Amino acid sequence: MKALKLIIIAIIMAGALGGLMFLSLGGDSEEKSTPEQEALYSKLKTKIEDHWDDGGWSLSKFNDDYIMLNKQKDELGRQYFTSLSDQLNTVGNRALYQDLKAAYASPTCKRTDIEPFMSDMDRFLQKAPGFDKDKLIKEMQATYTLYNQVLALATTNFTRTPSFNMASNSFSPSFHTFKNAQLKLARDIQGSEYFDNIEKINEVKEALNSVPSRLDDAENVFMNKLANLIVNAYETDTLSDRRSRFVSIRKKYNDEFNPKSNSRIELYLRSLPLSD
């Protein structure tokens, strides 16, 4: 036991001695810069600031500065190269964000106005590692996704084809369920934290405002087709309980489309004898 304690003490002392030797040799101390590196750093820092003074985004401008820094990477040294790369990435990211937001703010904004910026953002991220987690990048990506959701909703075909099963006295699908899902999607889009980025776009306003009326139109077409399927099936039905079965399917129909009803359904019910 005593021997084991002595071994442990020896290991600890050896580690401490190694640490002292490491520190005496400089350890992982920061890289020392030369006067030439400091002068080059100052020159390139000012050059980047002047280059982006107008605040506007340009992929070619970003690429030029990126190439410039990488050509002088060795002359700058790791510390100064990293600092200038961060400066370029930050200013480029901010410029891209501001120009993209300005494009979304235009009432006449179209997809063709946005896609070049998103393409530039992909190229920017290839040369700016770690910026995929930046809050401005995430906002741009989320806004673009939201914008595409609106455009997709604008072209969604709300038409549904009804089916009636005489044996089970039931119909499908439920247009009511489908309608509520589409209305919820429109509400969720408008409730997004990034919706204010795109809410001024005419195309977005028109797309979202048209959803309720487009759904109503599609629902009316669905109702009429379904009513015809039901009545046509019952007109050829010879079951003794035809009236009671029709009363049952009429209730399902009216519950589905409440407060709407269908004249053909009502007329056919009145044509049926009170007892079969």
Coordinates of C-alpha atoms in Angstrom, one line a residue:
M1 CA 0.0 0.0 0.0
K2 CA 2.9 2.3 0.9
A3 CA 4.6 1.5 -2.4
L4 CA 1.4 2.4 -4.3
K5 CA 1.2 5.8 -2.6
L6 CA 4.8 6.5 -3.5
I7 CA 4.1 5.6 -7.2
I8 CA 1.0 8.0 -7.3
I9 CA 3.1 10.8 -5.7
A10 CA 5.8 10.3 -8.3
I11 CA 3.3 10.5 -11.1
I12 CA 1.8 13.7 -9.8
M13 CA 5.3 15.3 -9.4
A14 CA 6.3 14.2 -12.9
G15 CA 3.2 15.8 -14.3
A16 CA 3.8 19.0 -12.4
L17 CA 7.4 19.1 -13.6
G18 CA 6.3 18.6 -17.2
G19 CA 3.8 21.4 -16.9
L20 CA 6.5 23.8 -15.6
M21 CA 8.8 22.9 -18.4
F22 CA 6.0 23.5 -20.9
L23 CA 5.3 26.9 -19.5
S24 CA 9.0 27.8 -19.4
L25 CA 9.2 27.0 -23.2
G26 CA 6.3 29.3 -23.9
G27 CA 3.4 26.8 -23.9
D28 CA 0.5 27.7 -26.2
S29 CA 1.2 31.4 -26.0
E30 CA -0.2 33.8 -28.6
E31 CA 1.6 34.2 -31.8
K32 CA 4.0 37.2 -31.8
S33 CA 3.3 39.6 -34.7
T34 CA 6.0 41.5 -36.5
P35 CA 5.8 45.2 -37.4
E36 CA 5.4 44.2 -41.0
Q37 CA 2.4 42.0 -40.2
E38 CA 0.9 44.8 -38.1
A39 CA 1.3 47.3 -41.0
L40 CA -0.2 44.8 -43.5
Y41 CA -3.1 44.0 -41.1
S42 CA -3.9 47.7 -40.7
K43 CA -3.7 48.3 -44.4
L44 CA -6.1 45.4 -45.3
K45 CA -8.5 46.2 -42.5
T46 CA -8.9 49.7 -43.9
K47 CA -9.2 48.4 -47.4
I48 CA -12.1 46.1 -46.4
E49 CA -13.8 48.9 -44.5
D50 CA -13.5 51.2 -47.6
H51 CA -14.6 48.4 -49.9
W52 CA -17.8 47.9 -48.0
D53 CA -18.4 51.5 -47.1
D54 CA -21.6 51.7 -49.2
G55 CA -23.2 48.9 -47.2
G56 CA -24.4 47.0 -50.3
W57 CA -24.0 43.3 -50.9
S58 CA -21.9 42.1 -53.9
L59 CA -20.8 38.5 -54.4
S60 CA -17.9 39.6 -56.6
K61 CA -16.8 42.1 -54.0
F62 CA -16.9 39.4 -51.3
N63 CA -14.9 37.0 -53.6
D64 CA -12.3 39.6 -54.4
D65 CA -11.7 40.3 -50.7
Y66 CA -11.7 36.6 -49.9
I67 CA -9.1 35.9 -52.5
M68 CA -7.0 39.0 -51.4
L69 CA -6.9 37.7 -47.8
N70 CA -6.0 34.2 -48.7
K71 CA -3.2 35.3 -51.0
Q72 CA -1.6 37.1 -48.0
K73 CA -2.5 34.5 -45.4
D74 CA 1.1 33.6 -44.7
E75 CA 2.3 37.2 -44.6
L76 CA -0.4 38.1 -42.1
G77 CA 0.0 35.2 -39.8
R78 CA -2.8 33.1 -38.3
Q79 CA -4.0 35.7 -35.7
Y80 CA -4.4 38.6 -38.1
F81 CA -5.7 36.4 -41.0
T82 CA -8.4 35.0 -38.7
S83 CA -9.3 38.6 -37.5
L84 CA -9.6 39.9 -41.0
S85 CA -11.6 36.9 -42.2
D86 CA -14.1 37.4 -39.4
Q87 CA -14.3 41.1 -40.3
L88 CA -15.0 40.3 -44.0
N89 CA -17.6 37.6 -43.2
T90 CA -19.4 39.8 -40.7
V91 CA -19.6 42.8 -43.0
G92 CA -20.6 40.7 -46.0
N93 CA -23.2 38.8 -44.0
R94 CA -24.8 42.1 -42.7
A95 CA -24.8 43.6 -46.3
L96 CA -26.5 40.5 -47.7
Y97 CA -29.1 40.5 -44.9
Q98 CA -29.9 44.2 -45.4
D99 CA -30.2 43.9 -49.2
L100 CA -32.4 40.8 -49.0
K101 CA -34.7 42.5 -46.4
A102 CA -35.0 45.5 -48.7
A103 CA -36.0 43.2 -51.6
Y104 CA -38.8 41.6 -49.4
A105 CA -40.0 45.0 -48.3
S106 CA -40.9 46.0 -51.9
P107 CA -44.6 45.4 -52.7
T108 CA -43.7 44.3 -56.2
C109 CA -41.2 41.7 -54.9
K110 CA -41.1 38.4 -57.0
R111 CA -39.3 35.1 -56.6
T112 CA -36.8 36.2 -59.3
D113 CA -35.8 39.1 -57.0
I114 CA -35.1 36.8 -54.1
E115 CA -33.4 33.7 -55.6
P116 CA -30.1 35.5 -56.6
F117 CA -29.6 36.5 -53.0
M118 CA -30.3 33.0 -51.7
S119 CA -27.8 31.6 -54.3
D120 CA -25.2 34.2 -53.1
M121 CA -25.9 33.1 -49.5
D122 CA -25.1 29.5 -50.3
R123 CA -21.8 30.6 -51.9
F124 CA -21.1 32.9 -48.9
L125 CA -21.5 30.0 -46.5
Q126 CA -19.1 27.9 -48.4
K127 CA -16.4 30.5 -47.6
A128 CA -17.6 31.5 -44.1
P129 CA -17.5 28.4 -41.9
G130 CA -19.6 28.6 -38.8
F131 CA -21.9 31.3 -40.2
D132 CA -24.6 28.8 -40.9
K133 CA -25.5 29.2 -37.2
D134 CA -25.6 33.0 -37.4
K135 CA -28.9 34.6 -36.5
L136 CA -29.0 36.7 -39.6
I137 CA -28.5 33.7 -41.8
K138 CA -31.1 31.7 -39.9
E139 CA -33.6 34.6 -40.3
M140 CA -32.9 34.8 -44.1
Q141 CA -33.4 31.0 -44.5
A142 CA -36.5 30.9 -42.4
T143 CA -38.0 33.9 -44.3
Y144 CA -37.3 32.3 -47.6
T145 CA -39.0 29.0 -46.5
L146 CA -42.0 31.1 -45.3
Y147 CA -42.1 32.9 -48.6
N148 CA -42.1 29.7 -50.5
Q149 CA -44.9 28.3 -48.3
V150 CA -47.1 31.3 -49.4
L151 CA -46.3 30.8 -53.1
A152 CA -47.1 27.1 -52.8
L153 CA -50.4 27.9 -51.0
A154 CA -51.3 30.3 -53.8
T155 CA -51.0 27.5 -56.4
T156 CA -52.5 24.7 -54.3
N157 CA -55.4 23.1 -56.1
F158 CA -58.2 22.9 -53.5
T159 CA -60.4 20.7 -55.7
R160 CA -61.3 17.4 -54.1
T161 CA -63.2 14.5 -55.7
P162 CA -66.0 13.0 -53.5
S163 CA -66.8 9.3 -53.2
F164 CA -70.1 7.8 -51.8
N165 CA -70.4 4.3 -50.5
M166 CA -74.0 3.0 -50.6
A167 CA -73.2 -0.1 -48.5
S168 CA -71.9 1.9 -45.6
N169 CA -74.0 5.0 -46.3
S170 CA -71.0 7.2 -46.0
F171 CA -68.9 9.6 -48.1
S172 CA -65.3 10.7 -48.2
P173 CA -63.1 12.6 -48.0
S174 CA -64.0 15.2 -45.4
F175 CA -63.8 18.6 -47.1
H176 CA -64.4 20.2 -43.8
T177 CA -61.2 18.7 -42.4
F178 CA -59.3 19.6 -45.5
K179 CA -60.6 23.2 -45.4
N180 CA -59.7 23.7 -41.8
A181 CA -56.2 22.4 -42.4
Q182 CA -55.6 25.0 -45.2
L183 CA -57.0 27.8 -43.2
K184 CA -54.8 26.9 -40.3
L185 CA -51.8 26.8 -42.6
A186 CA -52.6 30.4 -43.7
R187 CA -53.0 31.5 -40.1
D188 CA -49.7 29.8 -39.1
I189 CA -47.9 31.6 -41.9
Q190 CA -49.3 35.0 -40.8
G191 CA -48.4 34.2 -37.2
S192 CA -44.8 33.4 -37.9
E193 CA -42.2 35.6 -36.3
Y194 CA -40.7 36.3 -39.7
F195 CA -44.0 37.2 -41.5
D196 CA -43.4 40.9 -41.1
N197 CA -40.5 40.5 -43.5
I198 CA -42.8 39.5 -46.4
E199 CA -46.2 41.0 -45.4
K200 CA -45.9 44.0 -47.7
I201 CA -45.5 41.9 -50.9
N202 CA -48.6 42.2 -53.1
E203 CA -48.2 38.6 -54.2
V204 CA -48.2 37.5 -50.6
K205 CA -51.3 39.6 -49.7
E206 CA -53.2 38.3 -52.7
A207 CA -52.3 34.7 -52.0
L208 CA -53.4 34.7 -48.4
N209 CA -56.5 36.8 -48.8
S210 CA -57.8 34.5 -51.6
V211 CA -57.5 31.3 -49.5
P212 CA -61.0 31.6 -47.9
S213 CA -62.9 32.4 -51.1
R214 CA -61.0 29.7 -53.1
L215 CA -61.8 27.2 -50.4
D216 CA -65.5 28.2 -50.5
D217 CA -65.6 27.8 -54.2
A218 CA -64.0 24.4 -54.1
E219 CA -66.3 23.4 -51.3
N220 CA -69.4 24.3 -53.3
V221 CA -68.2 22.2 -56.3
F222 CA -67.5 19.3 -53.9
M223 CA -70.9 19.6 -52.3
N224 CA -72.8 19.5 -55.7
K225 CA -70.8 16.5 -56.9
L226 CA -71.4 14.7 -53.7
A227 CA -75.1 15.5 -53.7
N228 CA -75.4 14.1 -57.2
L229 CA -73.6 10.9 -56.2
I230 CA -75.8 10.4 -53.2
V231 CA -79.1 11.1 -55.0
N232 CA -78.1 9.1 -58.1
A233 CA -77.3 6.1 -55.9
Y234 CA -80.6 6.3 -54.0
E235 CA -82.6 6.7 -57.1
T236 CA -81.5 3.2 -58.2
D237 CA -81.8 1.8 -54.6
T238 CA -84.6 -0.7 -53.9
L239 CA -84.1 -1.3 -50.2
S240 CA -87.2 -1.1 -48.0
D241 CA -85.6 1.4 -45.5
R242 CA -84.6 3.8 -48.2
R243 CA -86.1 6.9 -46.6
S244 CA -84.6 6.3 -43.2
R245 CA -81.2 5.6 -44.7
F246 CA -81.5 8.8 -46.8
V247 CA -82.4 10.8 -43.7
S248 CA -79.3 9.5 -42.1
I249 CA -77.0 10.4 -44.9
R250 CA -78.7 13.8 -45.3
K251 CA -77.8 14.5 -41.6
K252 CA -74.1 13.6 -42.2
Y253 CA -74.1 15.7 -45.3
N254 CA -75.6 18.8 -43.5
D255 CA -73.3 18.3 -40.5
E256 CA -70.3 18.3 -42.8
F257 CA -71.3 21.5 -44.7
N258 CA -73.2 23.4 -42.0
P259 CA -74.6 26.0 -42.4
K260 CA -74.7 25.2 -46.1
S261 CA -77.2 22.8 -47.6
N262 CA -78.0 21.4 -51.1
S263 CA -81.2 21.8 -53.0
R264 CA -81.0 18.4 -54.7
I265 CA -80.6 16.7 -51.4
E266 CA -83.6 18.5 -50.0
L267 CA -85.8 18.0 -53.1
Y268 CA -85.1 14.3 -53.2
L269 CA -86.0 13.9 -49.5
R270 CA -89.3 15.6 -50.1
S271 CA -90.0 13.2 -53.0
L272 CA -89.6 10.1 -50.9
P273 CA -92.8 8.6 -49.4
L274 CA -93.1 8.9 -45.7
S275 CA -93.0 5.1 -45.5
D276 CA -91.4 2.7 -48.0

